[in-house]
Short mmCIF file of C-alpha atoms and ligand atoms in Angstrom, two decimals:
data_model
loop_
_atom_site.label_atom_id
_atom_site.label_comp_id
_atom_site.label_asym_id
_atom_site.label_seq_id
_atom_site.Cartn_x
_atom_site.Cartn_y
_atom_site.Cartn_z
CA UNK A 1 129.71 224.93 106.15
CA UNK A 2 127.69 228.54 106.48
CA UNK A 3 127.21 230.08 103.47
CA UNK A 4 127.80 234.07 102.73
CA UNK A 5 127.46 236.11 100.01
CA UNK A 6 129.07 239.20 98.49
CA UNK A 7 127.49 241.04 96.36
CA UNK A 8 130.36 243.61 95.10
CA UNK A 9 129.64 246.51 93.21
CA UNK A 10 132.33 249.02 91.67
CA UNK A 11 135.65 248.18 90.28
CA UNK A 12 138.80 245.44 90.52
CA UNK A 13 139.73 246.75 93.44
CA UNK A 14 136.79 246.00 94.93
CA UNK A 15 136.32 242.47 93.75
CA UNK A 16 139.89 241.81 94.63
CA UNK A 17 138.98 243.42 98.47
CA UNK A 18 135.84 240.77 98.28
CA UNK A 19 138.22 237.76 97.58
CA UNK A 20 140.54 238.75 100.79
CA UNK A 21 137.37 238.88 102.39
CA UNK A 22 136.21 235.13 101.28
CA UNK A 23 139.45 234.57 102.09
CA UNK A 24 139.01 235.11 105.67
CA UNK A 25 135.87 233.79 105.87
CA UNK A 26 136.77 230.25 104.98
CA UNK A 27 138.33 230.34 108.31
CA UNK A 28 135.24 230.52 110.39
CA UNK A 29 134.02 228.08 107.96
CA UNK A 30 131.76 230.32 105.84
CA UNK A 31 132.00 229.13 101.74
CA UNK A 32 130.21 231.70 99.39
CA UNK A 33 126.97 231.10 97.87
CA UNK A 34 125.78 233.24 94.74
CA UNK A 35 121.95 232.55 96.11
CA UNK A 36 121.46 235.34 98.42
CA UNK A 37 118.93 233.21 99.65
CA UNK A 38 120.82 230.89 100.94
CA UNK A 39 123.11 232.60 102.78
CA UNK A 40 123.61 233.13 106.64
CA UNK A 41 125.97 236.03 106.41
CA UNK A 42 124.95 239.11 103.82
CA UNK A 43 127.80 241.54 102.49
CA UNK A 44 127.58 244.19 100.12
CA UNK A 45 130.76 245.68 99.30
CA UNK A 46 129.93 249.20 98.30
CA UNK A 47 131.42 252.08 95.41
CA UNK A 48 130.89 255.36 96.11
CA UNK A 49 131.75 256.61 92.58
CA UNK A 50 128.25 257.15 91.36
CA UNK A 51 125.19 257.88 93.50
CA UNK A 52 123.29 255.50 91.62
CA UNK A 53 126.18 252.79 92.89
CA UNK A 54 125.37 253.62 96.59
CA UNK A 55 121.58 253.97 95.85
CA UNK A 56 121.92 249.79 94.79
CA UNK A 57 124.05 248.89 98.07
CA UNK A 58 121.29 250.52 100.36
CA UNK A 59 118.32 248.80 98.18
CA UNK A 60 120.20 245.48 98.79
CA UNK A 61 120.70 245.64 102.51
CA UNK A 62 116.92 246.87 102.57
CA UNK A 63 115.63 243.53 101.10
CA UNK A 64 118.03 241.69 103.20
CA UNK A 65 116.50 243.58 106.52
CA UNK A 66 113.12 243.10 105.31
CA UNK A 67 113.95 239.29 105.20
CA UNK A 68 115.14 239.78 109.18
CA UNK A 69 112.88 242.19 110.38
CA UNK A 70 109.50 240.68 108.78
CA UNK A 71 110.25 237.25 108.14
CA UNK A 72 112.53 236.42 110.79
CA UNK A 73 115.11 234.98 108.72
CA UNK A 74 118.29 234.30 111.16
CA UNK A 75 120.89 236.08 109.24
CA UNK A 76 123.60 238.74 109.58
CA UNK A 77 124.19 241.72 107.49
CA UNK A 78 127.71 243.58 106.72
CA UNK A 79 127.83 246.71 104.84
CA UNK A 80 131.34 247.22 103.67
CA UNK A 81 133.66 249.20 101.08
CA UNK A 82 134.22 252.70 99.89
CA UNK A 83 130.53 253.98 100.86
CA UNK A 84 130.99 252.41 105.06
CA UNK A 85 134.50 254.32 104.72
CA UNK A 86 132.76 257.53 103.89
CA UNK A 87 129.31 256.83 105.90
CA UNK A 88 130.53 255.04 109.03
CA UNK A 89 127.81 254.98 112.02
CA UNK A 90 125.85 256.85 109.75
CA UNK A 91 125.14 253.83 107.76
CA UNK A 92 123.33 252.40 111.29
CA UNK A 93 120.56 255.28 111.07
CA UNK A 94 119.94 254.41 107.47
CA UNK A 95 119.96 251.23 107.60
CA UNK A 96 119.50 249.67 111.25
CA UNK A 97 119.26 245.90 110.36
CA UNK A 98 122.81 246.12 109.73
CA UNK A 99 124.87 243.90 112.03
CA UNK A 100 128.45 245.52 111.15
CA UNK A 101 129.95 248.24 108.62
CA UNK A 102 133.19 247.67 107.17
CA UNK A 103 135.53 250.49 105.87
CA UNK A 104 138.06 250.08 102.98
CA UNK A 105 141.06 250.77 105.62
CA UNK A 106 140.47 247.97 107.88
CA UNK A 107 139.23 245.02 105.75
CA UNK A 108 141.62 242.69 108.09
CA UNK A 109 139.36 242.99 111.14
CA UNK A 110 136.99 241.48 109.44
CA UNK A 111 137.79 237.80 111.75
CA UNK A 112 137.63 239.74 114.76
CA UNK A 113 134.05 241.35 113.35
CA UNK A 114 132.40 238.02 112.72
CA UNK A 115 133.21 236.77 116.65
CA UNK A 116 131.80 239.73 117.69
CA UNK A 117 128.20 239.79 115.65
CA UNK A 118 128.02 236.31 116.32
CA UNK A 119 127.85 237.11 120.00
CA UNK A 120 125.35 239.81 119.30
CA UNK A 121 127.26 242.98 119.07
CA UNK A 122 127.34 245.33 116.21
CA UNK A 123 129.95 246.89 114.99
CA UNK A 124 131.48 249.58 113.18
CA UNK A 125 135.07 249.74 111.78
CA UNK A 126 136.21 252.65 109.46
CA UNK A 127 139.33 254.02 111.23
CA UNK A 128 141.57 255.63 108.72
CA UNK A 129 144.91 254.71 108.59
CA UNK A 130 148.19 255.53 106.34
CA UNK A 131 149.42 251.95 106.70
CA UNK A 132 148.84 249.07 104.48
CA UNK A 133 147.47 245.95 105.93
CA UNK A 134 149.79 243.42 105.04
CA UNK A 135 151.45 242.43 108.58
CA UNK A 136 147.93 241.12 108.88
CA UNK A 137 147.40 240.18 104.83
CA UNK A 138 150.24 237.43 105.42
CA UNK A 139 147.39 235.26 107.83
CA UNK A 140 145.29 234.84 105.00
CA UNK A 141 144.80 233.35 102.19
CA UNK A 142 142.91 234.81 99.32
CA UNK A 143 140.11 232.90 97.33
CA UNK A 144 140.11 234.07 94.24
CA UNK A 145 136.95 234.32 91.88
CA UNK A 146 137.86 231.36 89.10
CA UNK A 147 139.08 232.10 86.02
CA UNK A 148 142.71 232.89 84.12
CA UNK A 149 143.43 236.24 85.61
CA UNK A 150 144.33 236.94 89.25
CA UNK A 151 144.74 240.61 90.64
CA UNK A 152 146.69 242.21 92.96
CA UNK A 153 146.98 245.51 94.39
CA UNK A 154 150.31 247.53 94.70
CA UNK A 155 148.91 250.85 95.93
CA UNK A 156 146.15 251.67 97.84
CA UNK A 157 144.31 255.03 97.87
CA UNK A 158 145.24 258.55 96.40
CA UNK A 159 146.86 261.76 96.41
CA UNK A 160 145.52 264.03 93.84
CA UNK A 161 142.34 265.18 94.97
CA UNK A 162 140.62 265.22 91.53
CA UNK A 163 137.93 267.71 92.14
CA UNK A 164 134.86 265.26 91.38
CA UNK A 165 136.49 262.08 92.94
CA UNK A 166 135.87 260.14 96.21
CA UNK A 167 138.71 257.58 96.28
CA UNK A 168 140.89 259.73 98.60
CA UNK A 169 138.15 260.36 101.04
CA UNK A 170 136.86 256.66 100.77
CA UNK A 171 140.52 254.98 100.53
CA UNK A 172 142.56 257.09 101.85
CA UNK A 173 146.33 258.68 101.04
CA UNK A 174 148.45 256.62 98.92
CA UNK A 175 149.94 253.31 100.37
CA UNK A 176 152.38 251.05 98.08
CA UNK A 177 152.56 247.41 99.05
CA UNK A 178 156.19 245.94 99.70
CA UNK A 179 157.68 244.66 96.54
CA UNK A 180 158.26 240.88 98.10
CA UNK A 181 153.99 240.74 99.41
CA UNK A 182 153.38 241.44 95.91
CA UNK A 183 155.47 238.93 94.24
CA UNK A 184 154.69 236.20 96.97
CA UNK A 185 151.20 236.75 95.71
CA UNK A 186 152.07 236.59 92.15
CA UNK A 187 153.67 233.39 92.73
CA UNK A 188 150.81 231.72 95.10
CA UNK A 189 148.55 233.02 91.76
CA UNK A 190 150.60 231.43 89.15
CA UNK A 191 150.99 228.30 91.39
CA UNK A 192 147.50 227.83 91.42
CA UNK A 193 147.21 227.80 87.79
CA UNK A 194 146.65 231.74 87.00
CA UNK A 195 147.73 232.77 83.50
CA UNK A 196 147.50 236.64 84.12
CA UNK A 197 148.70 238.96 86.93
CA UNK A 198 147.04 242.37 86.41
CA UNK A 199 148.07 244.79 89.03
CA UNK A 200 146.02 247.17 90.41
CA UNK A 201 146.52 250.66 91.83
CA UNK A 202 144.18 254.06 91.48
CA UNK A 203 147.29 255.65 89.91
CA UNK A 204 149.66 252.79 89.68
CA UNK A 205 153.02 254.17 87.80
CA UNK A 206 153.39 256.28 90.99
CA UNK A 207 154.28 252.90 93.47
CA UNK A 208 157.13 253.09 95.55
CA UNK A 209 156.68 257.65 95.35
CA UNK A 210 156.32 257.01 99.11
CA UNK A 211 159.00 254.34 100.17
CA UNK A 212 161.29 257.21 101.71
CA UNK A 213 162.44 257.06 104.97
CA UNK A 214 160.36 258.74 107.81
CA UNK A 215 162.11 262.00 109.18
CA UNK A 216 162.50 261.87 113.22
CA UNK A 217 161.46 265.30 113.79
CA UNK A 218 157.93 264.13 111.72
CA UNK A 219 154.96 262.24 113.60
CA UNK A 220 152.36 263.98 111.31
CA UNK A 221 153.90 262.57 107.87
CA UNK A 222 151.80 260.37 105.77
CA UNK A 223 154.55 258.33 104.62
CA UNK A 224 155.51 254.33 104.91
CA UNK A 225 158.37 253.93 106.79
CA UNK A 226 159.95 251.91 104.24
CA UNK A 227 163.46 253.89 102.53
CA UNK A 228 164.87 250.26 102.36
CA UNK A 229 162.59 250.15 99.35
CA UNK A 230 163.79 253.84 98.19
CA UNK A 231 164.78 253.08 94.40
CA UNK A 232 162.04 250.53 93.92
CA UNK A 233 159.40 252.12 91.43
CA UNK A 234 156.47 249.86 89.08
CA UNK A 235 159.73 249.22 86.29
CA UNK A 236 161.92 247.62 88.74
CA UNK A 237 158.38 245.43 90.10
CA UNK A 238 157.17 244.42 86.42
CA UNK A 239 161.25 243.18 85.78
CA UNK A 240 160.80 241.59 89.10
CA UNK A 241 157.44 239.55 88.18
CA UNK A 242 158.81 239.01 84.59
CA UNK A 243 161.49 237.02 85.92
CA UNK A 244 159.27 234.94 87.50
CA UNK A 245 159.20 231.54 85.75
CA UNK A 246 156.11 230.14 83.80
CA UNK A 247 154.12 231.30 80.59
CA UNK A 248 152.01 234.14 81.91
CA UNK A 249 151.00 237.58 81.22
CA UNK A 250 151.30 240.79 82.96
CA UNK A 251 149.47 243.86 83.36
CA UNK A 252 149.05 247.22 84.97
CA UNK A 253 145.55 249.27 85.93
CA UNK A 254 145.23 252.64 86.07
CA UNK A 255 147.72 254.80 84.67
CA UNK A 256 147.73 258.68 85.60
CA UNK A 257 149.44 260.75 82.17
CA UNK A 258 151.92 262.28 83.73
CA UNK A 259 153.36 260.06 86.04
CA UNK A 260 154.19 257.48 83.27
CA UNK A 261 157.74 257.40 82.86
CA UNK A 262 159.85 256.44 80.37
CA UNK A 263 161.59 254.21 82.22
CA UNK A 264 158.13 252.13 82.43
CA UNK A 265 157.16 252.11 78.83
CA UNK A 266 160.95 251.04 78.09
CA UNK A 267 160.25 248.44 80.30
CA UNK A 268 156.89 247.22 78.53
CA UNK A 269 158.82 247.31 75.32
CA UNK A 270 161.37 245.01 76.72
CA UNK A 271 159.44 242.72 78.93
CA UNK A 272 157.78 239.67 77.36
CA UNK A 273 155.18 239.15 79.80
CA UNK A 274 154.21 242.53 80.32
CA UNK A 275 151.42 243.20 77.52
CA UNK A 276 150.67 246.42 75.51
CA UNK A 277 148.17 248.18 76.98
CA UNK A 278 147.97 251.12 78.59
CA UNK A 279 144.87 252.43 80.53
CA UNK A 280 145.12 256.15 80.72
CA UNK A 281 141.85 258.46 81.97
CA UNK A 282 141.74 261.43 80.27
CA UNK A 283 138.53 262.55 81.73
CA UNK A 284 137.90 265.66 79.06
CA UNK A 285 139.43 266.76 76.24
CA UNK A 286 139.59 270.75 77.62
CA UNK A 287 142.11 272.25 79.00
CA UNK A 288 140.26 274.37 80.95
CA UNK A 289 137.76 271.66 82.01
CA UNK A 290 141.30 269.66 83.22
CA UNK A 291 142.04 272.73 85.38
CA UNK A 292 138.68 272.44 87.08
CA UNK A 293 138.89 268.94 87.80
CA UNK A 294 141.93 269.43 89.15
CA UNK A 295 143.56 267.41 86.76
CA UNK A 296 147.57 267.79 86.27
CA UNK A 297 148.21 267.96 82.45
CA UNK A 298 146.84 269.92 79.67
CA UNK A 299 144.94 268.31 76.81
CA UNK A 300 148.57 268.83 74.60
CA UNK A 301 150.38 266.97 77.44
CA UNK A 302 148.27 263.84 77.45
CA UNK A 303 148.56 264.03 73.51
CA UNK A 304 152.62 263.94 73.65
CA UNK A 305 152.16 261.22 76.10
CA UNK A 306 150.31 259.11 73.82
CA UNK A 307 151.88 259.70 71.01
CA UNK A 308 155.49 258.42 72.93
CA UNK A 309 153.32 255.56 73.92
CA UNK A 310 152.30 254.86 70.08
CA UNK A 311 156.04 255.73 68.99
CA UNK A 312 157.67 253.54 71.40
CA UNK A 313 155.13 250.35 71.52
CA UNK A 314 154.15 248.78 68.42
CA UNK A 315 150.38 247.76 68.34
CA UNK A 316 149.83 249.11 71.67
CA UNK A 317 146.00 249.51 73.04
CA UNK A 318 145.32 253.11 74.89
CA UNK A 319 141.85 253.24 76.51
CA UNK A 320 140.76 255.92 78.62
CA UNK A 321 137.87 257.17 80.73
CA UNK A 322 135.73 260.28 80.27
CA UNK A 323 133.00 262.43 81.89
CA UNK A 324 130.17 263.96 80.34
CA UNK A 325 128.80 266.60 81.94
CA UNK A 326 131.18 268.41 84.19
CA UNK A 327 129.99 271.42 86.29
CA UNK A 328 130.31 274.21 83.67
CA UNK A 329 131.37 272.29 80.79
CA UNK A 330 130.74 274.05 77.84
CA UNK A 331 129.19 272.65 74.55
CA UNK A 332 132.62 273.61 72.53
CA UNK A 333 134.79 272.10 75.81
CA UNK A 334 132.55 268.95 75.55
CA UNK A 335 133.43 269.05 71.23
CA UNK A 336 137.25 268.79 72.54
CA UNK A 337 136.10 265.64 74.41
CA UNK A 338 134.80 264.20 70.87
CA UNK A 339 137.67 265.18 69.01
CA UNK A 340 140.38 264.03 71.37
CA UNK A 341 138.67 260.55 71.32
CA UNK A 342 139.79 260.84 67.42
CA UNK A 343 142.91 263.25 67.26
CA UNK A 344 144.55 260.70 70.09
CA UNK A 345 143.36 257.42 68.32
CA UNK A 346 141.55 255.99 71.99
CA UNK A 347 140.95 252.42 71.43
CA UNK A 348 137.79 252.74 74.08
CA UNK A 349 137.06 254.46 77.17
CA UNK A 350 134.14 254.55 79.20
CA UNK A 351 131.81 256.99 79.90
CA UNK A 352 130.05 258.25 82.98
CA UNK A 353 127.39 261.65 83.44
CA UNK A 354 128.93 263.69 85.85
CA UNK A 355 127.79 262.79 89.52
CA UNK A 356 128.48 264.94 92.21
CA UNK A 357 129.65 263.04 95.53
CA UNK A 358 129.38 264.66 99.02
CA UNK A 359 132.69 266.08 100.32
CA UNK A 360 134.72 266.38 96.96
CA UNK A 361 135.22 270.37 95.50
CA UNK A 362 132.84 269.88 92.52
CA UNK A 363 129.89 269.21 94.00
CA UNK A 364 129.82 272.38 95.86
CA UNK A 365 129.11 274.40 91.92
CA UNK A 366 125.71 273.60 92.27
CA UNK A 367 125.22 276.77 90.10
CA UNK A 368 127.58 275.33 87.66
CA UNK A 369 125.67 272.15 87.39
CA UNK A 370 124.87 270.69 83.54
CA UNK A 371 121.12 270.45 83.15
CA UNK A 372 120.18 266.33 83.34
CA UNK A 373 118.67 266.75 79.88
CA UNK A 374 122.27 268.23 78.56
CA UNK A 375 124.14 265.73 80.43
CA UNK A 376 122.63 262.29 78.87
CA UNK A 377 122.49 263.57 75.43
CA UNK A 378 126.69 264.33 75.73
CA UNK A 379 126.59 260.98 77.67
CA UNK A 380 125.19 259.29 74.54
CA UNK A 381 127.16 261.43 71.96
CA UNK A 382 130.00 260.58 73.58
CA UNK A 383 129.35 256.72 73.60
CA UNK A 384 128.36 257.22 69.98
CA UNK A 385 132.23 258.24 69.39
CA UNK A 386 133.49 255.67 71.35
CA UNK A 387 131.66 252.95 69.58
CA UNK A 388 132.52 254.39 66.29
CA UNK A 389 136.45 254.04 67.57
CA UNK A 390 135.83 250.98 69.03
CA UNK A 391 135.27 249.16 65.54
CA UNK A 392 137.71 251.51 63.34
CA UNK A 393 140.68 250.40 66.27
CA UNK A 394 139.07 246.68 65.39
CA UNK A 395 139.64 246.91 62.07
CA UNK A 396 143.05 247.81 61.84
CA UNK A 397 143.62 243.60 63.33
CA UNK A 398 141.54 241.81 60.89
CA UNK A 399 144.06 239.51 58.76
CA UNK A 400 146.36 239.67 61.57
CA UNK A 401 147.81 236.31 63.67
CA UNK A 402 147.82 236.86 67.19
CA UNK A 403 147.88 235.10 70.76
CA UNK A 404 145.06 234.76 72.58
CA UNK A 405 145.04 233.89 76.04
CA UNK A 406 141.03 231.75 76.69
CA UNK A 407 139.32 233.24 79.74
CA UNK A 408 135.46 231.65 78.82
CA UNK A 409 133.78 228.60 77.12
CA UNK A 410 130.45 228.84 76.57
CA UNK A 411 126.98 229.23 73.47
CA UNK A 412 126.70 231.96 71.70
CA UNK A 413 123.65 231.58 69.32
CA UNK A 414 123.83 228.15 68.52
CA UNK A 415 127.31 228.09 68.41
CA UNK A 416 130.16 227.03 71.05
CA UNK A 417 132.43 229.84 71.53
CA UNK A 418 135.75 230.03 73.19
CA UNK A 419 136.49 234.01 74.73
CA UNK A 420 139.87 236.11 75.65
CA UNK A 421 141.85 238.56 75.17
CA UNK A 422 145.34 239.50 73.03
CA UNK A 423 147.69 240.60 74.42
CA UNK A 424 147.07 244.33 73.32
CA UNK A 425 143.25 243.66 75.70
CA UNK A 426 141.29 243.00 72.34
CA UNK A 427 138.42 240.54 73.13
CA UNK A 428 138.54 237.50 70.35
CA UNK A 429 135.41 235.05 69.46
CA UNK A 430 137.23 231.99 68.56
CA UNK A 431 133.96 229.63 67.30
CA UNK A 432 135.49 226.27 68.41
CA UNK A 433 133.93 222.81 69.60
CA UNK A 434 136.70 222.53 72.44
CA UNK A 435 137.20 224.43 75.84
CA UNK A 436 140.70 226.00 75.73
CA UNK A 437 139.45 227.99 78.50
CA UNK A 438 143.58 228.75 80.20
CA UNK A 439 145.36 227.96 77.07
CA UNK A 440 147.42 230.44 74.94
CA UNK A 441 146.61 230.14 71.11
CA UNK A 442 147.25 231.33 67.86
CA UNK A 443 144.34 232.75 66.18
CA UNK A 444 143.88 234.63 62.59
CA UNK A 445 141.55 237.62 62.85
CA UNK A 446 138.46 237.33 60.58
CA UNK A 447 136.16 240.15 61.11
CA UNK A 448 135.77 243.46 63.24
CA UNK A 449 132.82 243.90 65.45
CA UNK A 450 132.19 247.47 67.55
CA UNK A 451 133.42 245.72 70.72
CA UNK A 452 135.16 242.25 70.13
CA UNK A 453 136.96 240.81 66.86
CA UNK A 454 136.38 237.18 65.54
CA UNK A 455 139.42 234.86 65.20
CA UNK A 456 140.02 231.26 64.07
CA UNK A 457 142.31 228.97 64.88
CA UNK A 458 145.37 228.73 63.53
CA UNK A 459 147.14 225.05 63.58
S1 LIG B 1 143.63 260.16 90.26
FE1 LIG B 1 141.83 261.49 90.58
S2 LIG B 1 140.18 260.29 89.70
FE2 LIG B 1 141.83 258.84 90.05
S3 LIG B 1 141.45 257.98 92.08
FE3 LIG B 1 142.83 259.73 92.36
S4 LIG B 1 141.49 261.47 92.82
FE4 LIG B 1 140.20 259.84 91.91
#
C-alpha cells in the first residue's frame, strides 16, 4: 500500500470532504498515514475563513516542496478545499511544487486526478457547478475518521451572501442532497457501528428550499431539478432517520435564526434520537452591525427565536458564534455583543477577530477597519464572557442524572478517564478504570468546570 496524508484544516465539512477523499483513495491503493513523512501523496485540504487558515495551508505545501525540490523526495502534492476553489491556477504561481489543486465543487474527480499526476501531468480542477456530486458519490465508499460519530452533509454551499463570508464564493450556491443518499449513508454509518449521525449543512434548516421543479423557459436557474422531492424539508429527513432502527443519536449543524421553523423544533421535541441542541450564529449582538453584515434578523428576532427554542425544549443547549471586530463596530455595538451572550442565556459560542477575505463586501471598508489593538482586546473580552457562561450554563447540571454517549478513553493526570457528550452537547469526565468508549451510560453530575462537567457512574 502507498501511503497519503491529509492534513485538513477548517470545519466538519471539511473533515467529512477529507474522508470521501480517503475514500477514493483506497481504490488506487493509497491508506493514510498521520506521518507526513511517510507519505507518497501530500494533501492539504484548505479553509478560507481566516487568513491565518490559508497562511498554514501554503506553509505546509512549502515544507512539502522543499522536501521535492531540495531533497528529492519522490512525492506528489495536492492542494485542495475552499482556498483551490477560490485560488485555482493561481495556487500554481504561489506554490509551483504543487502536482494538482482541488476545488470544493469537484472533489469526485479526484480518481481521475491521481491517473493523471501519476503520469506526470498537473492539474487543476475548480469548475463551479450547481449540482451535487452524488451520481458519482454512489462509487465510493467513505472512510470515516474512527470514533462514535459519523457526519454527513445535506446541503452544500450558500445563499446569503453574509457580507464578511467566503463560503458562497468557495462552495458555491446552495445544493441539498436527495433524501434517500442521505439515509443510505446513515444506515452504512450505523451499520458500521456509529452511535451518532450529525448532519451537516452551512445553513441546514433551509434543505430541500431548492427541490422545485426546473421551469422550461429557464437554462440560467440555479436550482436542482428535483420537484419529486418538493415537500421534503430537514423535519420530514430527521422523522425519516429517526425511524431508522438501532440506539443512536441525531444531530443537526448550523442553524441560520430565521429559517428555523417550528415545524423543526416540534420535531426535536418529539423525536427521541434527535438531541437538544441547537447551534445558532448570532455573529453580533447590534442591530445595526446585523444590517452590515448582511445578516437577516434583528438582535430582537434572534431573541424571540431563542426564547421559543427555550419554551418549547426542555434543557436545550443554544451555542452560537460571534465576531469581534467588525468594520465599524462601535464600542457600545460591541457592549450589545456582551450583553446578548447574557440576556439570551448562550451556552458557548466561539469567537473569531474580524478577518477580511478577498472578494466578500466587507473587506472593501478598509476605512472602516477596527484597529488590531481594538480588535484582540474585544476578542478577549468577549471570550472572557463566554467562559464566564460557559461554567454558569455548567452549573445549572450538577446533581443531575443524564446519558452520556463515550466518544474517548484515555489519562488525564494520573487518572483514566472516559469522555462524551449528553445529549444536550455537554462534555462529561466520567473517572472510570474501563473503556466504554461507544456505550450509552447513566452518569450523576458532580461538579461544573468552565468547559466540561464531571460525572460518575450511576449503576
Ligand atoms: S450563512 Fe452567512 S456566514 Fe454562514 S455560510 Fe452562508 S454566507 Fe457564510
Amino acid at each position: 500500500m502507498k501511503k497519503v496524508y491529509i492534513d485538513t484544516m477548517g470545519c466538519q465539512m471539511n473533515k467529512s470532504d477529507t474522508e470521501r477523499m480517503l475514500g477514493m483513495l483506497s481504490h488506487f491503493d493509497y491508506e493514510e498515514t498521520k506521518t507526513p513523512e511517510d507519505a507518497e501523496l501530500l494533501m492539504v485540504n484548505t479553509c478560507s475563513i481566516r487568513q491565518l487558515s490559508e497562511d498554514k495551508a501554503f506553509s505546509a505545501v512549502g515544507t512539502w516542496g522543499k522536501w521535492k525540490k531540495e531533497f528529492g523526495k519522490n512525492i506528489k502534492i495536492g492542494f485542495c478545499g475552499c482556498v483551490a476553489q477560490q485560488k485555482a491556477q493561481e495556487i500554481f504561481k504561489r506554490a509551483p511544487y504543487v502536482d494538482f489543486v482541488l476545488g470544493t465543487h469537484k472533489i469526485y474527480a479526484l480518481p481521475e486526478i491521481i491517473k493523471r499526476i501519476e503520469n506526470g501531468e498537473r492539474v487543476c480542477e475548480c469548475t463551479e457547478t450547481n449540482q451535487t456530486e452524488d451520481d458519482k458519490a454512489k462509487d465510493f465508499e467513505i472512510q470515516r475518521v474512527k470514533g462514535v460519530g459519523a457526519w454527513i452533509p445535506i446541503t452544500e454551499g450558500c445563499n446569503n451572501f453574509c457580507t464578511y463570508c467566503i463560503v458562497p464564493y468557495t462552495r458555491g450556491r446552495e445544493r441539498s442532497r436527495e433524501p434517500e443518499i442521505i439515509i443510505k449513508e446513515a444506515k452504512d454509518a450505523l451499520a458500521s457501528g456509529y452511535k451518532e449521525i450529525t448532519l451537516l449543512g452551512q445553513n441546514v434548516d433551509s434543505y430541500g428550499k431548492d427541490f422545485v421543479a426546473k421551469p422550461l423557459s429557464d437554462c440560467s436557474t440555479n436550482l436542482n431539478d428535483n420537484s419529486k422531492f418538493e415537500n421534503y424539508r430537514l423535519a420530514q429527513l430527521l422523522r425519516d432517520l429517526n425511524a431508522l432502527d438501532g440506539n443512536f443519536r441525531i444531530r443537526f449543524v448550523t442553524s441560520y435564526p430565521t429559517d428555523i421553523t417550528d415545524e423543526l423544533i416540534q420535531t426535536v421535541v418529539e423525536l427521541d434520537k434527535v438531541c437538544e441542541y441547537f447551534h445558532i450564529p448570532m455573529q453580533s449582538g447590534s442591530t445595526p452591525v446585523l444590517k452590515a453584515m448582511n445578516r437577516r434578523y434583528t438582535r430582537e428576532e434572534y431573541a424571540k427565536i431563542v426564547q421559543k427554542i427555550r419554551n418549547m425544549v426542555p434543557d436545550v443547549t443554544i451555542t452560537s458564534d460571534f465576531i469581534a471586530g467588525f468594520p465599524g463596530e462601535t464600542e457600545e455595538q460591541f457592549v450589545e455583543t456582551l450583553t446578548a451572550i447574557d440576556e439570551f442565556e448562550l451556552d458557548y459560542s466561539n469567537v473569531a477577530a474580524y478577518s477580511p477575505r478577498e472578494k466578500t463586501v466587507a473587506a472593501k471598508w478598509v476605512d472602516k477597519f477596527i484597529p488590531e489593538d481594538i480588535k484582540e482586546e474585544r476578542f478577549q473580552r468577549l471570550n472572557k464572557k463566554i467562559q464566564e457562561n460557559c461554567l454558569k450554563s455548567n452549573k445549572k447540571y450538577v446533581g443531575r442524572e443524564m446519558e452520556v454517549l463515550v466518544e474517548n478513553f484515555y489519562e488525564h493526570k494520573g487518572q483514566m478517564v472516559n469522555t462524551g457528550k449528553t445529549r444536550n452537547f455537554k462534555t462529561v469526565h466520567i473517572p472510570c478504570e474501563k473503556d466504554l468508549t461507544g456505550k450509552f451510560v447513566n452518569v450523576k453530575i458532580t461538579e461544573a468546570k468552565t468547559w466540561y462537567v464531571k460525572g460518575e457512574l450511576i449503576g
